[in-house]
Each structure stands twice: as structure tokens, then as C-alpha cells.
Amino acid sequence: MGSALIGDEIRVSIDCDAAIVTARQKGRALASQCGFPSTDLAVIATAISELARNIVRYAVHGEIILRLLDDNGKRGVEVVAVDEGPGIPDLALAMQDGYSTSGGLGLGLPGTRRLMDEFEIVSDFGKGTTVTVRRWKR
Amino acid sequence: MQVPILKQGAYLIATVQSALTDEDLKQLRDALVGQVSKVRARGVIVDVTALDVIDSFATRTLRDVAHMIRLRGAETVIVGIQPEVAFSMVKLGLTLAGVSTSLDLEEGLAYLNRKG
Ligand SMILES: Nc1ncnc2c1ncn2[C@@H]1O[C@H](COP(=O)(O)OP(=O)(O)O)[C@@H](O)[C@H]1O
Ligand SMILES: [Mg+2]
């Protein structure tokens, strides 16, 4: 048995700069409503910011889906970043600190993995990318 | 969301009021780099107390601001990075290497005054 969804999921369409800010504010509000401490709120908002920016930069548009989870009384926040962009040809490379195809710092994906408790990435070259991350309340 | 920039003596003080988009950050960078020579400022303080997220793009832009302003002969201090923001930055792997930081505005001004 996996974890159950609490309440409705929140979907934020990501297609511009301003949407990055909207997504991280909604994620922060959701986590705050669930009682996460302020350090976790910053962590979750930062992860959302990195994933949403990758959508804008590399896929042009996509979606951030925010969910509250319950796993046997343990509460968590799940963030899913989905796009139908170009996909990532070499995931191992993209997960390396400092690797960037856009002259960025190359810390978005590996850093988000460090920030969150769970990190999954699925990318089909030519079809799109889905990154799912979770943070559990301690 | 424009960031107000005030001149106080030989210094420029930019106080971020709310969340900034990437475009806002770039505008702030360009405004500071432009103004620093126009008013012949010797120091620049960027107060980020109001930021609840400093991600890789914001970090890179703040770093660029400091480096560009140094090339224009002035000093930059970033003040007010909140503890939970600092925690996230470190976890993400971000550094402000080569950029001066202070606890708050007062400390930032004291730092610039010491630098003379
Ligand atoms: N959603 C995405 N679609 C396509 N490529 C992506 C996506 N997200 C990340 N990438 C690729 O992975 C690389 C590493 O991403 P990241 O760690 O966020 O660093 P940065 O964005 O600074 O380059 C990017 O340069 C890009 O090539
Ligand atoms: Mg990125």
C-alpha cells in the first residue's frame, strides 16, 4: 500500500517566469497548512522553484502538481513537475553537479535531490520529463 | 515587482520587498550596475530579508551583481539572508563565493564604512 492523497491536488500551469513564483508560493502554502516547520517550507519552495524553472527553460511549458500525502499517519508533500518537452538524453549526466546545457549552475536537479527525501525522474528523449519529489514531516 | 533603490550618502541601498521573478532579478541587476556609476556610489547593499527562496537563478544573479559592481570600482554586500533560506542554499549546493554578506542592514553599512 502506497500513500494516500489528502484533499485535492493543486495544479499550476508553468509557462512563464511569474508562474515559477506562483508555483512555489502555492507549494509553501500547502506545506504550511500541513504544519511543516519553516526550514521545510523553504526547502520545498526552493525545490519547486528549480523544477518549475527547468520546465520554462527547457520545455517551455508544463505543469507543477502539488499534493498532500498520508502514509500511515506520516504527512508529506509531493511535487510533480511534468512537461512534454525535449526530454533529457543522458539522465546520469544531467544529475551531476555543475552539468548544464544552458550555461546555468547545473545544480537544479542534483540539488533538488539533496533537498527532498524522495526523488524520481523519468525522461523520454523527445517525449518529455516528469520529476516527482516528496518531503515527509518529521 | 520593482525593487526600490535609495541613495544614502556614498551608498546605494536596494531593498527587496517581495518575491522576485527572474525578470525582476535581471532588472535589479541592470538598475544597480547602471546607477552605481551614475551616482558614483562606493558601495551597494542588497537587502534580501523579504526573500523566502534564493534558488540557483537568484544566486547567480546576485553573484553577477557583486562582480559587475566590483568591476565598476564599488563594493556590494548582500544582507538579510534568512536562516532557512541559507539552509536550502547550502543543501542545493549554492555558494556566494567572492560576495560579501552581512546579517542585516546595520551590519552591512558598518562593513562598507570599515572598507572606507
Ligand atoms: N524539464 C527538462 N526538460 C529537458 N531537459 C531538462 C529538464 N530539466 C533539466 N534538463 C536538462 O538537465 C540539465 C541539468 O539541469 P539542472 O540541474 O536544473 O541545471 P541547469 O538548469 O542549471 O542547467 C539542464 O541543463 C538540461 O539540459
Ligand atoms: Mg535548472
GROMACS .gro file of C-alpha atoms and ligand atoms in nm:
model
  282
    1MET     CA    1   0.000   0.000   0.000
    2GLY     CA    2   0.142   0.339  -0.101
    3SER     CA    3   0.048   0.670   0.048
    4ALA     CA    4  -0.299   0.821   0.027
    5LEU     CA    5  -0.382   1.160  -0.114
    6ILE     CA    6  -0.532   1.407   0.133
    7GLY     CA    7  -0.767   1.665  -0.015
    8ASP     CA    8  -0.750   1.792  -0.370
    9GLU     CA    9  -0.432   1.826  -0.568
   10ILE     CA   10  -0.327   2.171  -0.685
   11ARG     CA   11  -0.219   2.213  -1.046
   12VAL     CA   12  -0.017   2.512  -1.157
   13SER     CA   13   0.039   2.567  -1.526
   14ILE     CA   14   0.401   2.663  -1.587
   15ASP     CA   15   0.462   2.874  -1.894
   16CYS     CA   16   0.646   3.187  -1.780
   17ASP     CA   17   0.871   3.340  -1.516
   18ALA     CA   18   0.585   3.457  -1.299
   19ALA     CA   19   0.439   3.105  -1.284
   20ILE     CA   20   0.759   2.986  -1.113
   21VAL     CA   21   0.685   3.225  -0.826
   22THR     CA   22   0.316   3.124  -0.817
   23ALA     CA   23   0.404   2.753  -0.800
   24ARG     CA   24   0.647   2.791  -0.515
   25GLN     CA   25   0.408   3.014  -0.319
   26LYS     CA   26   0.128   2.758  -0.358
   27GLY     CA   27   0.361   2.477  -0.254
   28ARG     CA   28   0.473   2.670   0.050
   29ALA     CA   29   0.112   2.747   0.147
   30LEU     CA   30   0.012   2.381   0.113
   31ALA     CA   31   0.306   2.260   0.324
   32SER     CA   32   0.242   2.532   0.581
   33GLN     CA   33  -0.124   2.427   0.607
   34CYS     CA   34   0.002   2.075   0.681
   35GLY     CA   35   0.220   2.208   0.964
   36PHE     CA   36   0.568   2.174   0.817
   37PRO     CA   37   0.834   2.378   1.004
   38SER     CA   38   0.974   2.689   0.834
   39THR     CA   39   1.301   2.522   0.725
   40ASP     CA   40   1.099   2.262   0.534
   41LEU     CA   41   0.883   2.533   0.377
   42ALA     CA   42   1.194   2.699   0.235
   43VAL     CA   43   1.329   2.362   0.119
   44ILE     CA   44   1.005   2.269  -0.058
   45ALA     CA   45   0.968   2.615  -0.216
   46THR     CA   46   1.327   2.604  -0.340
   47ALA     CA   47   1.281   2.259  -0.495
   48ILE     CA   48   0.963   2.376  -0.672
   49SER     CA   49   1.146   2.682  -0.799
   50GLU     CA   50   1.422   2.470  -0.956
   51LEU     CA   51   1.182   2.221  -1.116
   52ALA     CA   52   0.949   2.491  -1.248
   53ARG     CA   53   1.238   2.687  -1.393
   54ASN     CA   54   1.361   2.378  -1.576
   55ILE     CA   55   1.015   2.347  -1.734
   56VAL     CA   56   1.016   2.711  -1.851
   57ARG     CA   57   1.374   2.694  -1.972
   58TYR     CA   58   1.389   2.355  -2.140
   59ALA     CA   59   1.031   2.253  -2.218
   60VAL     CA   60   0.868   2.599  -2.248
   61HIS     CA   61   0.553   2.482  -2.075
   62GLY     CA   62   0.431   2.214  -1.842
   63GLU     CA   63   0.271   2.172  -1.505
   64ILE     CA   64   0.354   2.155  -1.136
   65ILE     CA   65   0.120   1.931  -0.938
   66LEU     CA   66   0.114   1.964  -0.560
   67ARG     CA   67  -0.028   1.701  -0.328
   68LEU     CA   68  -0.054   1.638   0.045
   69LEU     CA   69   0.011   1.275   0.132
   70ASP     CA   70  -0.061   1.050   0.425
   71ASP     CA   71   0.144   0.736   0.475
   72ASN     CA   72   0.018   0.560   0.787
   73GLY     CA   73  -0.015   0.886   0.976
   74LYS     CA   74   0.304   1.031   0.833
   75ARG     CA   75   0.232   1.353   0.642
   76GLY     CA   76   0.417   1.463   0.335
   77VAL     CA   77   0.415   1.693   0.037
   78GLU     CA   78   0.455   1.562  -0.315
   79VAL     CA   79   0.561   1.782  -0.604
   80VAL     CA   80   0.532   1.652  -0.959
   81ALA     CA   81   0.686   1.853  -1.242
   82VAL     CA   82   0.558   1.734  -1.579
   83ASP     CA   83   0.636   1.852  -1.927
   84GLU     CA   84   0.619   1.727  -2.282
   85GLY     CA   85   0.940   1.898  -2.382
   86PRO     CA   86   1.251   1.755  -2.547
   87GLY     CA   87   1.336   1.517  -2.263
   88ILE     CA   88   1.684   1.451  -2.126
   89PRO     CA   89   1.912   1.231  -2.340
   90ASP     CA   90   2.156   1.137  -2.061
   91LEU     CA   91   1.999   1.137  -1.715
   92ALA     CA   92   2.316   1.036  -1.531
   93LEU     CA   93   2.491   1.337  -1.680
   94ALA     CA   94   2.201   1.574  -1.603
   95MET     CA   95   2.209   1.460  -1.239
   96GLN     CA   96   2.574   1.561  -1.199
   97ASP     CA   97   2.655   1.878  -1.004
   98GLY     CA   98   2.752   2.152  -1.243
   99TYR     CA   99   2.623   1.991  -1.563
  100SER     CA  100   2.418   2.239  -1.764
  101THR     CA  101   2.329   2.272  -2.131
  102SER     CA  102   2.218   2.634  -2.083
  103GLY     CA  103   2.514   2.790  -1.904
  104GLY     CA  104   2.328   2.756  -1.572
  105LEU     CA  105   2.484   2.645  -1.246
  106GLY     CA  106   2.379   2.285  -1.309
  107LEU     CA  107   2.255   2.241  -0.953
  108GLY     CA  108   1.877   2.230  -1.007
  109LEU     CA  109   1.831   1.854  -1.041
  110PRO     CA  110   2.110   1.725  -0.815
  111GLY     CA  111   2.035   1.997  -0.558
  112THR     CA  112   1.664   1.917  -0.555
  113ARG     CA  113   1.751   1.553  -0.492
  114ARG     CA  114   1.956   1.662  -0.189
  115LEU     CA  115   1.681   1.892  -0.062
  116MET     CA  116   1.400   1.638  -0.072
  117ASP     CA  117   1.350   1.295   0.091
  118GLU     CA  118   1.247   1.119  -0.228
  119PHE     CA  119   1.336   1.195  -0.587
  120GLU     CA  120   1.233   1.019  -0.906
  121ILE     CA  121   1.295   1.130  -1.261
  122VAL     CA  122   1.158   0.978  -1.579
  123SER     CA  123   1.257   1.128  -1.910
  124ASP     CA  124   1.189   1.001  -2.258
  125PHE     CA  125   1.411   1.166  -2.511
  126GLY     CA  126   1.177   1.352  -2.747
  127LYS     CA  127   0.869   1.298  -2.529
  128GLY     CA  128   0.910   1.486  -2.206
  129THR     CA  129   1.021   1.477  -1.846
  130THR     CA  130   0.848   1.401  -1.518
  131VAL     CA  131   1.018   1.468  -1.187
  132THR     CA  132   0.845   1.353  -0.868
  133VAL     CA  133   0.978   1.463  -0.529
  134ARG     CA  134   0.849   1.418  -0.176
  135ARG     CA  135   0.929   1.562   0.161
  136TRP     CA  136   0.798   1.397   0.478
  137LYS     CA  137   0.718   1.575   0.800
  138ARG     CA  138   0.949   1.468   1.080
  139MET     CA  139   0.766   4.400  -0.877
  140GLN     CA  140   1.031   4.671  -0.895
  141VAL     CA  141   1.291   4.692  -0.622
  142PRO     CA  142   1.333   5.046  -0.486
  143ILE     CA  143   1.691   5.173  -0.482
  144LEU     CA  144   1.772   5.456  -0.241
  145LYS     CA  145   2.087   5.663  -0.222
  146GLN     CA  146   2.224   5.712   0.125
  147GLY     CA  147   2.550   5.906   0.131
  148ALA     CA  148   2.803   5.721  -0.080
  149TYR     CA  149   2.592   5.406  -0.086
  150LEU     CA  150   2.301   5.263  -0.280
  151ILE     CA  151   2.054   5.052  -0.087
  152ALA     CA  152   1.819   4.815  -0.271
  153THR     CA  153   1.551   4.667  -0.050
  154VAL     CA  154   1.368   4.368  -0.192
  155GLN     CA  155   1.002   4.393  -0.085
  156SER     CA  156   0.853   4.066  -0.205
  157ALA     CA  157   0.918   3.759  -0.419
  158LEU     CA  158   1.104   3.838  -0.741
  159THR     CA  159   1.065   3.676  -1.080
  160ASP     CA  160   1.372   3.606  -1.292
  161GLU     CA  161   1.286   3.914  -1.495
  162ASP     CA  162   1.267   4.128  -1.178
  163LEU     CA  163   1.608   3.998  -1.071
  164LYS     CA  164   1.763   4.088  -1.405
  165GLN     CA  165   1.608   4.435  -1.385
  166LEU     CA  166   1.751   4.482  -1.037
  167ARG     CA  167   2.094   4.377  -1.161
  168ASP     CA  168   2.086   4.618  -1.454
  169ALA     CA  169   1.946   4.905  -1.245
  170LEU     CA  170   2.219   4.865  -0.980
  171VAL     CA  171   2.502   4.835  -1.227
  172GLY     CA  172   2.371   5.140  -1.415
  173GLN     CA  173   2.312   5.355  -1.109
  174VAL     CA  174   2.633   5.279  -0.927
  175SER     CA  175   2.839   5.475  -1.178
  176LYS     CA  176   2.574   5.739  -1.240
  177VAL     CA  177   2.568   5.847  -0.875
  178ARG     CA  178   2.932   5.749  -0.816
  179ALA     CA  179   2.837   5.521  -0.528
  180ARG     CA  180   3.118   5.349  -0.339
  181GLY     CA  181   2.905   5.072  -0.203
  182VAL     CA  182   2.585   4.883  -0.272
  183ILE     CA  183   2.368   4.699  -0.024
  184VAL     CA  184   2.108   4.448  -0.142
  185ASP     CA  185   1.867   4.367   0.138
  186VAL     CA  186   1.708   4.026   0.074
  187THR     CA  187   1.535   3.987   0.412
  188ALA     CA  188   1.199   3.956   0.234
  189LEU     CA  189   1.308   3.668   0.009
  190ASP     CA  190   1.178   3.328   0.120
  191VAL     CA  191   1.361   3.150  -0.161
  192ILE     CA  192   1.705   3.212  -0.310
  193ASP     CA  193   1.740   2.948  -0.578
  194SER     CA  194   2.014   2.888  -0.834
  195PHE     CA  195   1.899   3.167  -1.065
  196ALA     CA  196   1.874   3.424  -0.787
  197THR     CA  197   2.214   3.320  -0.652
  198ARG     CA  198   2.374   3.352  -0.991
  199THR     CA  199   2.219   3.693  -1.047
  200LEU     CA  200   2.327   3.824  -0.704
  201ARG     CA  201   2.678   3.697  -0.771
  202ASP     CA  202   2.679   3.872  -1.109
  203VAL     CA  203   2.563   4.197  -0.945
  204ALA     CA  204   2.851   4.187  -0.697
  205HIS     CA  205   3.110   4.104  -0.962
  206MET     CA  206   2.987   4.366  -1.208
  207ILE     CA  207   2.980   4.632  -0.939
  208ARG     CA  208   3.330   4.541  -0.829
  209LEU     CA  209   3.445   4.592  -1.187
  210ARG     CA  210   3.289   4.939  -1.162
  211GLY     CA  211   3.505   5.007  -0.855
  212ALA     CA  212   3.246   4.969  -0.580
  213GLU     CA  213   3.167   4.709  -0.312
  214THR     CA  214   2.847   4.506  -0.275
  215VAL     CA  215   2.709   4.350   0.041
  216ILE     CA  216   2.412   4.114   0.045
  217VAL     CA  217   2.227   4.144   0.375
  218GLY     CA  218   1.941   3.963   0.545
  219ILE     CA  219   1.961   3.608   0.408
  220GLN     CA  220   1.717   3.424   0.635
  221PRO     CA  221   1.840   3.112   0.821
  222GLU     CA  222   1.606   2.870   0.643
  223VAL     CA  223   1.698   3.025   0.309
  224ALA     CA  224   2.067   2.978   0.393
  225PHE     CA  225   1.996   2.614   0.482
  226SER     CA  226   1.827   2.548   0.147
  227MET     CA  227   2.103   2.724  -0.045
  228VAL     CA  228   2.371   2.510   0.114
  229LYS     CA  229   2.176   2.188   0.050
  230LEU     CA  230   2.124   2.286  -0.310
  231GLY     CA  231   2.499   2.340  -0.340
  232LEU     CA  232   2.486   2.716  -0.391
  233THR     CA  233   2.761   2.946  -0.272
  234LEU     CA  234   2.807   3.319  -0.276
  235ALA     CA  235   3.183   3.275  -0.306
  236GLY     CA  236   3.357   3.608  -0.350
  237VAL     CA  237   3.049   3.803  -0.241
  238SER     CA  238   3.031   3.985   0.093
  239THR     CA  239   2.733   3.916   0.316
  240SER     CA  240   2.616   4.063   0.646
  241LEU     CA  241   2.347   3.978   0.895
  242ASP     CA  242   2.135   4.288   0.840
  243LEU     CA  243   2.132   4.641   0.701
  244GLU     CA  244   2.311   4.788   1.002
  245GLU     CA  245   2.594   4.535   0.981
  246GLY     CA  246   2.612   4.586   0.606
  247LEU     CA  247   2.657   4.961   0.647
  248ALA     CA  248   2.919   4.906   0.919
  249TYR     CA  249   3.104   4.671   0.683
  250LEU     CA  250   3.108   4.927   0.400
  251ASN     CA  251   3.219   5.204   0.639
  252ARG     CA  252   3.511   4.989   0.754
  253LYS     CA  253   3.608   4.927   0.393
  254GLY     CA  254   3.615   5.306   0.359
  255LIG     N1  255   1.243   1.950  -1.786
  255LIG     C1  256   1.355   1.934  -1.859
  255LIG     N2  257   1.348   1.907  -1.993
  255LIG     C2  258   1.461   1.891  -2.065
  255LIG     N3  259   1.585   1.898  -2.015
  255LIG     C3  260   1.599   1.925  -1.885
  255LIG     C4  261   1.486   1.944  -1.799
  255LIG     N4  262   1.532   1.967  -1.673
  255LIG     C5  263   1.665   1.962  -1.680
  255LIG     N5  264   1.707   1.936  -1.806
  255LIG     C6  265   1.848   1.917  -1.851
  255LIG     O1  266   1.928   1.884  -1.739
  255LIG     C7  267   2.034   1.979  -1.721
  255LIG     C8  268   2.061   2.000  -1.574
  255LIG     O2  269   1.950   2.066  -1.511
  255LIG     P1  270   1.975   2.146  -1.375
  255LIG     O3  271   2.042   2.054  -1.279
  255LIG     O4  272   1.845   2.205  -1.334
  255LIG     O5  273   2.080   2.260  -1.414
  255LIG     P2  274   2.063   2.392  -1.503
  255LIG     O6  275   1.917   2.419  -1.520
  255LIG     O7  276   2.134   2.499  -1.427
  255LIG     O8  277   2.129   2.362  -1.634
  255LIG     C9  278   1.987   2.103  -1.794
  255LIG     O9  279   2.096   2.184  -1.836
  255LIG    C10  280   1.909   2.044  -1.911
  255LIG    O10  281   1.994   2.005  -2.015
  256MG      MG  282   1.779   2.409  -1.367
   0.00000   0.00000   0.00000
